[in-house]
CSV table of C-alpha atoms in Angstrom, one decimal:
chain,number,residue,atom,x,y,z
A,29,MET,CA,112.9,74.4,-16.0
A,30,SER,CA,113.1,76.8,-19.0
A,31,LYS,CA,110.2,77.6,-21.3
A,32,GLY,CA,109.5,74.9,-23.9
A,33,GLU,CA,111.1,72.0,-21.9
A,34,VAL,CA,108.9,69.0,-21.1
A,35,LYS,CA,109.1,67.5,-17.6
A,36,GLU,CA,109.8,63.8,-17.8
A,37,VAL,CA,107.2,61.6,-16.0
A,38,ASP,CA,108.2,58.2,-14.4
A,39,VAL,CA,105.4,56.1,-16.0
A,40,SER,CA,106.2,53.1,-14.0
A,41,GLU,CA,105.9,55.1,-10.8
A,42,THR,CA,102.5,56.4,-11.9
A,43,ASN,CA,101.3,53.0,-12.8
A,44,ASP,CA,102.4,51.6,-9.5
A,45,HIS,CA,100.5,54.4,-7.7
A,46,VAL,CA,97.3,53.7,-9.7
A,47,LEU,CA,97.7,49.9,-9.1
A,48,LEU,CA,98.1,50.5,-5.4
A,49,ASN,CA,94.9,52.6,-5.3
A,50,ILE,CA,93.0,49.9,-7.1
A,51,VAL,CA,94.2,47.2,-4.8
A,52,GLN,CA,93.3,49.3,-1.7
A,53,GLU,CA,89.8,50.0,-3.1
A,54,GLU,CA,89.3,46.3,-3.8
A,55,ASP,CA,90.5,45.4,-0.3
A,56,LEU,CA,88.1,48.0,1.2
A,57,VAL,CA,85.2,46.7,-0.9
A,58,GLN,CA,86.0,43.1,0.1
A,59,SER,CA,86.2,44.2,3.8
A,60,ILE,CA,82.8,46.0,3.6
A,61,ARG,CA,81.2,43.0,1.9
A,62,GLU,CA,82.4,40.6,4.5
A,63,LYS,CA,81.2,42.8,7.3
A,64,MET,CA,77.8,43.1,5.7
A,65,GLU,CA,77.5,39.3,5.2
A,66,ASN,CA,78.7,38.6,8.8
A,67,THR,CA,76.2,41.0,10.2
A,68,SER,CA,73.3,39.8,8.2
A,69,SER,CA,73.8,36.0,8.6
A,70,PHE,CA,76.0,35.6,11.7
A,71,HIS,CA,74.8,32.9,14.1
A,72,ARG,CA,71.2,32.8,13.0
A,73,ILE,CA,70.9,29.1,13.7
A,74,ASN,CA,71.9,28.1,17.2
A,75,ARG,CA,71.6,25.3,19.7
A,76,VAL,CA,68.9,26.0,22.2
A,77,PRO,CA,70.3,27.3,25.6
A,78,ASP,CA,70.4,24.7,28.4
A,79,GLU,CA,67.9,26.5,30.6
A,80,PRO,CA,64.7,26.2,28.5
A,81,LYS,CA,65.9,22.8,27.1
A,82,GLU,CA,66.2,21.1,30.5
A,83,GLY,CA,63.4,18.6,30.9
A,84,SER,CA,62.0,19.5,27.5
A,85,GLU,CA,64.6,18.0,25.1
A,86,ASP,CA,61.8,16.4,23.0
A,87,SER,CA,60.6,19.8,22.0
A,88,TYR,CA,63.9,20.9,20.5
A,89,SER,CA,65.5,17.8,19.0
A,90,PRO,CA,64.4,16.1,15.7
A,91,LYS,CA,62.8,12.6,15.9
A,92,LEU,CA,62.7,11.7,12.3
A,93,VAL,CA,64.7,13.9,9.9
A,94,SER,CA,67.9,16.0,10.4
A,95,ILE,CA,68.2,19.3,8.5
A,96,GLY,CA,71.5,21.1,8.6
A,97,PRO,CA,74.7,20.3,10.5
A,98,LEU,CA,73.7,20.4,14.1
A,99,HIS,CA,72.1,17.0,14.1
A,100,HIS,CA,73.8,15.6,11.0
A,101,GLY,CA,74.8,12.0,11.3
A,102,VAL,CA,72.8,11.3,14.5
A,103,ASP,CA,72.1,7.5,14.7
A,104,ASN,CA,68.4,7.7,15.3
A,105,LEU,CA,67.9,10.0,12.3
A,106,LYS,CA,69.8,7.9,9.7
A,107,ASP,CA,66.7,5.8,8.6
A,108,ALA,CA,65.3,8.9,6.9
A,109,GLU,CA,68.4,9.7,4.9
A,110,GLU,CA,67.6,7.1,2.2
A,111,HIS,CA,64.2,8.8,1.7
A,112,LYS,CA,65.8,12.2,1.4
A,113,TRP,CA,68.0,10.8,-1.4
A,114,CYS,CA,65.0,9.5,-3.1
A,115,TYR,CA,63.3,12.9,-2.9
A,116,LEU,CA,66.4,14.6,-4.3
A,117,ASN,CA,66.6,12.1,-7.2
A,118,THR,CA,63.0,12.6,-8.1
A,119,LEU,CA,63.5,16.4,-8.0
A,120,VAL,CA,66.5,16.6,-10.3
A,121,SER,CA,65.3,13.8,-12.7
A,122,ARG,CA,61.8,14.9,-13.2
A,123,LYS,CA,62.4,16.7,-16.5
A,124,PRO,CA,64.4,15.4,-19.5
A,125,ILE,CA,67.4,17.5,-18.7
A,126,ASN,CA,70.9,16.4,-18.1
A,127,THR,CA,70.8,15.5,-14.4
A,128,GLU,CA,74.6,15.7,-14.1
A,129,THR,CA,74.6,19.2,-15.4
A,130,ILE,CA,72.0,20.2,-12.8
A,131,LEU,CA,74.0,18.6,-10.0
A,132,GLU,CA,77.2,20.3,-11.2
A,133,ASN,CA,75.5,23.7,-11.2
A,134,CYS,CA,74.1,23.1,-7.7
A,135,VAL,CA,77.4,21.9,-6.3
A,136,GLN,CA,79.3,24.8,-7.9
A,137,THR,CA,76.7,27.3,-6.5
A,138,LEU,CA,76.7,25.8,-3.0
A,139,ARG,CA,80.5,25.6,-2.9
A,140,SER,CA,80.5,29.4,-3.5
A,141,LEU,CA,78.0,29.8,-0.6
A,142,GLU,CA,79.7,27.4,1.8
A,143,ASP,CA,81.6,29.9,3.9
A,144,LYS,CA,78.6,32.2,4.2
A,145,ALA,CA,76.4,29.3,5.1
A,146,ARG,CA,78.7,28.0,7.8
A,147,LYS,CA,78.7,31.5,9.4
A,148,CYS,CA,75.0,31.2,9.9
A,149,TYR,CA,75.5,28.6,12.7
A,150,GLY,CA,76.4,29.3,16.2
A,151,GLU,CA,79.2,26.8,16.4
A,152,ASN,CA,82.2,25.8,14.3
A,153,THR,CA,80.9,23.3,11.8
A,154,ASN,CA,84.4,22.9,10.3
A,155,GLU,CA,85.4,20.7,13.3
A,156,HIS,CA,83.1,17.8,12.3
A,157,ILE,CA,82.0,18.3,8.7
A,158,GLY,CA,84.4,18.7,5.8
A,159,SER,CA,83.8,20.8,2.8
A,160,ASN,CA,82.5,18.1,0.4
A,161,GLU,CA,80.3,16.7,3.1
A,162,PHE,CA,78.9,20.1,4.0
A,163,VAL,CA,78.1,21.0,0.4
A,164,GLN,CA,76.5,17.5,-0.2
A,165,MET,CA,74.4,17.9,3.0
A,166,MET,CA,73.1,21.4,1.9
A,167,LEU,CA,72.1,20.0,-1.5
A,168,LEU,CA,70.5,16.9,-0.1
A,169,ASP,CA,68.5,18.8,2.6
A,170,SER,CA,67.5,21.6,0.2
A,171,GLY,CA,66.4,19.1,-2.5
A,172,PHE,CA,64.4,17.1,0.1
A,173,LEU,CA,62.6,20.2,1.4
A,174,ILE,CA,61.7,21.5,-2.1
A,175,GLU,CA,60.4,18.1,-3.3
A,176,LEU,CA,58.5,17.8,0.0
A,177,PHE,CA,56.8,21.1,-0.6
A,178,ILE,CA,56.0,20.1,-4.2
A,179,LYS,CA,54.4,16.8,-3.1
A,180,PHE,CA,52.4,18.5,-0.5
A,181,ALA,CA,51.1,21.1,-3.0
A,182,ILE,CA,50.3,18.6,-5.7
A,183,LYS,CA,48.9,15.2,-4.5
A,184,GLY,CA,49.5,13.6,-7.8
A,185,PHE,CA,53.3,13.7,-7.2
A,186,ARG,CA,53.0,11.5,-4.1
A,187,ARG,CA,53.7,7.8,-4.1
A,188,ARG,CA,51.2,5.6,-2.2
A,189,ASP,CA,54.0,4.1,-0.1
A,190,ASP,CA,55.6,7.4,0.7
A,191,MET,CA,56.5,7.1,4.4
A,192,PHE,CA,55.9,10.8,5.1
A,193,PHE,CA,52.4,11.1,3.5
A,194,SER,CA,51.0,7.6,4.1
A,195,ASP,CA,51.0,7.9,7.9
A,196,SER,CA,49.5,10.9,9.7
A,197,GLU,CA,51.6,10.5,12.8
A,198,MET,CA,54.7,10.3,10.7
A,199,PHE,CA,53.8,13.5,8.9
A,200,PHE,CA,53.1,15.2,12.2
A,201,ARG,CA,56.6,14.3,13.4
A,202,LEU,CA,58.1,15.4,10.2
A,203,ARG,CA,56.5,18.8,10.3
A,204,CYS,CA,57.5,19.2,14.0
A,205,ASP,CA,61.1,18.5,13.0
A,206,LEU,CA,61.1,21.2,10.3
A,207,ILE,CA,60.2,24.0,12.8
A,208,LEU,CA,63.0,23.2,15.3
A,209,MET,CA,65.6,26.0,15.7
A,210,GLU,CA,68.4,23.5,15.7
A,211,ASN,CA,67.2,21.8,12.6
A,212,GLN,CA,67.4,24.5,9.9
A,213,ILE,CA,69.4,25.5,6.9
A,214,PRO,CA,69.9,29.1,5.7
A,215,PHE,CA,67.0,30.2,3.5
A,216,PHE,CA,69.3,31.7,0.9
A,217,VAL,CA,70.7,28.2,0.3
A,218,LEU,CA,67.2,26.8,-0.2
A,219,HIS,CA,66.4,29.7,-2.5
A,220,GLN,CA,69.4,29.2,-4.7
A,221,VAL,CA,68.8,25.5,-5.1
A,222,PHE,CA,65.1,26.2,-5.9
A,223,HIS,CA,66.2,28.2,-8.9
A,224,LEU,CA,68.6,25.6,-10.2
A,225,VAL,CA,66.4,22.5,-10.2
A,226,PRO,CA,63.5,21.8,-12.6
A,227,ILE,CA,60.2,22.7,-11.0
A,228,PRO,CA,57.2,20.9,-12.5
A,229,LYS,CA,54.8,23.1,-14.5
A,230,GLU,CA,52.0,22.4,-12.0
A,231,CYS,CA,54.0,24.4,-9.5
A,232,SER,CA,55.4,27.0,-11.9
A,233,THR,CA,53.1,29.7,-10.5
A,234,TYR,CA,54.3,29.1,-6.9
A,235,SER,CA,57.4,30.8,-5.4
A,236,LEU,CA,59.5,29.0,-2.8
A,237,ILE,CA,57.9,31.2,-0.1
A,238,GLN,CA,54.4,30.3,-1.3
A,239,LEU,CA,55.1,26.6,-1.3
A,240,ALA,CA,56.6,26.8,2.2
A,241,LEU,CA,53.6,28.7,3.5
A,242,LEU,CA,51.3,26.2,2.0
A,243,PHE,CA,53.1,23.4,3.8
A,244,PHE,CA,53.1,25.2,7.1
A,245,ARG,CA,49.6,26.8,6.8
A,246,LYS,CA,48.2,25.1,9.8
A,247,LEU,CA,50.9,26.6,12.0
A,248,ILE,CA,50.2,30.2,10.9
A,249,PRO,CA,47.6,32.2,12.8
A,250,GLY,CA,44.6,33.7,11.0
A,251,GLU,CA,41.9,32.5,8.6
A,252,GLY,CA,41.8,32.3,4.9
A,253,VAL,CA,44.7,32.5,2.4
A,254,VAL,CA,48.1,33.6,3.7
A,255,THR,CA,49.4,36.5,1.7
A,256,THR,CA,53.1,37.0,1.2
A,257,GLU,CA,52.9,40.7,2.0
A,258,ARG,CA,53.6,40.0,5.7
A,259,TYR,CA,57.0,38.4,5.4
A,260,SER,CA,60.3,40.2,5.1
A,261,PRO,CA,62.6,39.5,2.2
A,262,ASP,CA,65.3,38.9,4.7
A,263,ILE,CA,64.2,35.4,5.8
A,264,HIS,CA,66.8,33.5,7.7
A,265,HIS,CA,65.3,30.0,7.7
A,266,LEU,CA,61.9,28.2,7.8
A,267,LEU,CA,61.2,28.8,11.5
A,268,ASP,CA,62.0,32.5,10.9
A,269,LEU,CA,59.5,32.6,8.1
A,270,ILE,CA,56.7,31.3,10.4
A,271,HIS,CA,57.9,33.6,13.1
A,272,HIS,CA,57.2,36.6,10.8
A,273,PHE,CA,53.5,35.8,10.9
A,274,TYR,CA,53.4,36.1,14.7
A,275,LEU,CA,54.8,39.7,14.8
A,276,PRO,CA,52.5,42.6,15.7
A,277,THR,CA,51.5,45.0,13.0
A,278,SER,CA,49.9,47.7,15.2
A,279,LEU,CA,51.8,50.6,16.8
A,280,GLN,CA,53.3,49.9,20.2
A,281,ILE,CA,51.8,51.7,23.1
A,282,HIS,CA,54.2,54.3,24.5
A,283,SER,CA,55.6,53.4,27.9
A,284,ASN,CA,58.5,54.2,30.3
A,285,GLY,CA,59.7,50.6,29.8
A,286,THR,CA,59.6,49.5,33.4
A,287,GLN,CA,56.2,47.6,33.6
A,288,LYS,CA,55.9,43.9,33.2
A,289,HIS,CA,53.2,43.2,35.8
A,290,MET,CA,49.7,42.3,34.6
A,291,HIS,CA,46.9,40.8,36.7
A,292,ASN,CA,45.2,37.6,35.6
A,293,VAL,CA,41.9,37.6,33.7
A,294,LEU,CA,39.5,37.1,36.5
A,295,HIS,CA,41.2,39.8,38.7
A,296,LEU,CA,41.1,42.3,35.8
A,297,HIS,CA,37.4,41.5,35.2
A,298,ASP,CA,36.1,41.1,38.8
A,299,VAL,CA,38.2,43.6,40.6
A,300,ILE,CA,39.3,46.2,38.0
A,301,GLY,CA,36.2,46.0,35.8
A,302,ILE,CA,38.0,45.3,32.5
A,303,LYS,CA,36.0,43.4,30.0
A,304,PHE,CA,37.5,41.0,27.4
A,305,LYS,CA,36.5,40.8,23.7
A,306,LYS,CA,37.7,38.8,20.7
A,307,ALA,CA,39.4,41.1,18.2
A,308,ILE,CA,39.6,40.7,14.5
A,309,SER,CA,43.1,41.7,13.4
A,310,GLU,CA,45.8,40.7,10.9
A,311,SER,CA,48.1,39.7,13.8
A,312,VAL,CA,47.4,37.6,16.8
A,313,MET,CA,49.7,39.9,18.8
A,314,ASN,CA,47.7,43.1,18.0
A,315,ILE,CA,46.3,43.5,21.5
A,316,ARG,CA,44.7,46.8,22.7
A,317,LEU,CA,42.9,48.3,25.6
A,318,THR,CA,40.1,50.6,24.6
A,319,LYS,CA,38.9,53.8,26.5
A,320,ASN,CA,35.9,51.8,27.6
A,321,LYS,CA,38.1,49.4,29.5
A,322,VAL,CA,37.8,46.6,27.0
A,323,LEU,CA,40.8,44.4,26.4
A,324,GLU,CA,40.6,43.3,22.8
A,325,ILE,CA,42.6,40.2,22.0
A,326,PRO,CA,42.7,38.3,18.7
A,327,THR,CA,41.9,34.6,18.8
A,328,LEU,CA,44.8,32.2,19.5
A,329,LYS,CA,44.2,28.7,18.1
A,330,LEU,CA,46.0,26.0,20.0
A,331,HIS,CA,46.8,22.7,18.2
A,332,ARG,CA,49.2,19.8,18.3
A,333,TYR,CA,52.1,22.0,17.0
A,334,SER,CA,51.6,24.9,19.4
A,335,GLU,CA,53.9,23.8,22.2
A,336,VAL,CA,56.8,22.9,19.9
A,337,LEU,CA,56.4,25.9,17.7
A,338,PHE,CA,56.2,28.4,20.6
A,339,LYS,CA,59.1,26.9,22.4
A,340,ASN,CA,61.3,27.1,19.4
A,341,MET,CA,60.2,30.6,18.5
A,342,LEU,CA,61.0,31.7,22.1
A,343,ALA,CA,64.4,29.9,21.8
A,344,MET,CA,65.1,31.7,18.6
A,345,GLU,CA,64.3,35.1,20.1
A,346,GLN,CA,66.4,34.3,23.2
A,347,CYS,CA,69.5,34.0,20.9
A,348,GLY,CA,69.0,37.5,19.5
A,349,GLY,CA,66.5,40.0,18.1
A,350,LYS,CA,63.3,41.6,19.4
A,351,LYS,CA,61.3,39.7,21.9
A,352,HIS,CA,57.8,39.9,20.3
A,353,VAL,CA,56.8,36.3,20.8
A,354,ALA,CA,58.4,36.3,24.3
A,355,SER,CA,56.4,39.4,25.2
A,356,TYR,CA,53.2,37.8,23.9
A,357,VAL,CA,53.7,34.5,25.8
A,358,TYR,CA,54.7,36.4,29.0
A,359,LEU,CA,51.5,38.4,28.8
A,360,MET,CA,49.3,35.3,28.2
A,361,LYS,CA,51.1,33.6,31.1
A,362,SER,CA,50.1,36.6,33.3
A,363,LEU,CA,46.5,36.6,32.1
A,364,VAL,CA,46.0,32.8,32.4
A,365,LYS,CA,46.9,31.8,35.9
A,366,SER,CA,44.3,29.1,36.3
A,367,ALA,CA,42.0,26.8,34.4
A,368,GLU,CA,39.2,29.3,35.3
A,369,ASP,CA,41.1,32.1,33.5
A,370,ALA,CA,41.5,29.9,30.5
A,371,SER,CA,37.8,29.0,30.6
A,372,TYR,CA,36.8,32.7,30.6
A,373,LEU,CA,38.9,33.4,27.5
A,374,THR,CA,37.7,30.2,25.8
A,375,GLU,CA,34.1,31.3,26.3
A,376,ARG,CA,34.9,34.6,24.5
A,377,GLU,CA,36.7,32.8,21.7
A,378,ILE,CA,40.0,34.4,22.6
A,379,LEU,CA,41.5,31.0,23.1
A,380,ASP,CA,40.3,28.3,20.7
A,381,SER,CA,41.1,24.6,20.9
A,382,SER,CA,39.2,21.4,20.1
A,383,LEU,CA,42.2,19.4,21.4
A,384,TYR,CA,42.7,20.7,24.9
A,385,ASN,CA,40.4,21.4,27.9
A,386,ASP,CA,40.7,24.5,30.1
A,387,LYS,CA,43.1,22.9,32.5
A,388,GLU,CA,45.3,21.6,29.7
A,389,ILE,CA,45.4,25.0,28.0
A,390,TYR,CA,46.5,26.5,31.3
A,391,GLU,CA,49.2,23.8,31.7
A,392,LEU,CA,50.4,24.3,28.1
A,393,ILE,CA,50.8,28.1,28.6
A,394,LYS,CA,52.4,27.6,32.0
A,395,GLU,CA,55.1,25.3,30.6
A,396,LEU,CA,56.4,27.9,28.1
A,397,HIS,CA,59.7,29.2,29.3
A,398,VAL,CA,60.1,33.0,28.9
A,399,LYS,CA,63.2,35.1,29.8
A,400,PHE,CA,63.9,38.7,28.7
A,401,ASP,CA,64.7,42.1,30.1
A,402,VAL,CA,61.8,44.4,31.1
A,403,LYS,CA,63.0,47.0,28.5
A,404,ASP,CA,62.3,44.5,25.8
A,405,PHE,CA,58.7,43.9,26.9
A,406,TYR,CA,56.5,44.9,23.9
A,407,TYR,CA,53.3,45.2,26.1
A,408,SER,CA,54.8,47.4,28.8
A,409,GLY,CA,52.6,50.3,27.8
A,410,LEU,CA,49.5,48.1,27.7
A,411,CYS,CA,50.3,46.9,31.3
A,412,GLU,CA,50.8,50.4,32.5
A,413,LYS,CA,47.4,51.4,31.0
A,414,ALA,CA,45.6,48.5,32.6
A,415,ASN,CA,47.3,48.9,36.0
A,416,GLY,CA,46.3,52.6,35.9
A,417,TYR,CA,42.7,51.8,36.4
A,418,LYS,CA,41.3,51.9,40.0
A,419,LYS,CA,39.5,49.1,41.6
A,420,LYS,CA,35.8,48.9,41.1
A,421,ASN,CA,33.6,50.6,43.8
A,422,LYS,CA,31.4,47.6,44.5
A,423,TRP,CA,29.1,49.5,46.9
A,424,LYS,CA,28.5,52.2,44.3
A,425,GLU,CA,27.8,49.5,41.7
A,426,TRP,CA,25.3,47.8,44.0
A,427,ARG,CA,23.5,51.1,44.6
A,428,GLN,CA,23.3,51.7,40.9
A,429,LYS,CA,21.9,48.2,40.3
A,430,ILE,CA,19.4,48.6,43.1
A,431,SER,CA,18.3,52.0,41.9
A,432,SER,CA,17.9,50.7,38.3
A,433,VAL,CA,15.8,47.7,39.5
A,434,TYR,CA,13.7,50.1,41.7
A,435,LYS,CA,13.0,52.5,38.8
A,436,LYS,CA,11.9,49.6,36.6
A,437,THR,CA,9.6,48.2,39.3
A,438,VAL,CA,8.0,51.6,40.0
A,439,LYS,CA,7.5,52.2,36.2
A,440,GLY,CA,5.9,48.7,35.9
A,441,ILE,CA,3.5,49.4,38.8
A,442,SER,CA,2.5,52.9,37.4
A,443,CYS,CA,1.6,51.3,34.1
């Protein structure tokens, strides 16, 4: 090409190239986004495996209210559906705002979240629940839960004939149903609906998390006000929210990851010489063994919800994630091998229950099903440390005691 000539450029070819790059980038972004969503929410709500469920179906299946698709439409739960609709109606109609507009916004938002929400379940919900029914179910269940939390927080919003609040046994069954692993909806669904419906001014200072924690306060370990600092922003569902408050906050003791054995309480005390002391800690799972051979364990309060709650937290961990609760339960099962072990810990306020006697506490702990690999045992280092102590030399102890008594006697005589 001679000097001064201008090279012709095929504009259409250039535009096609740019368009191709844009399409490829959009496809890549879409692919990355889908992978992130699948990883973060994939199969977070599952059916309980057959092994722990065998013989204990009542601890895993709702008796009063269905939440989510896994028990949706079950005959013995249909009676509560009408009450759920009443709760939703009260929620969206409380303020003088166009109810239809609120419902349209909720449906539109939930429709956009439908695919993501379905992926949270460990089975194909498309097989038995169509799109409209699924979106309606998510709105109904979310609205019911939000209004339930509001009524619990503010007594003035409750009707005297409310079936859930007028009967203590009914309320107990309801709260049990809401902590079942199979009876959950994704928390992001609940969160979205919470910000679309009119919340009464009496609850305007509460977040959804705070309302939920207020409702489940009795199930959360520790005394006083529950702070929201303990929970992760990545909450999967209500059971997962409660589960966060059972996680350890202290550093894990280093171990080689091969130790699961721990002697029972009386053996550790009588044979090894380990003492037990109630610990004051922000987590019930912050257990430590001091240099003075004192096993410090925070108080575990056992109540009517304990069995159902622990069984469902264990089932949740069995389906994936770290085995913190499973490790804690396994350790307690190792320590409490009899009613006498339970009695020893009760006397030291490590176990606390006004509902169960020592034998019943032992039976409750014994019934909890635990299954995990030794490498996932959180207290492996603690067990190694405890098992590293030698047995007490009883003859040496007796000599020391006799010597001490003799010295005191001689001193008394000389006086």
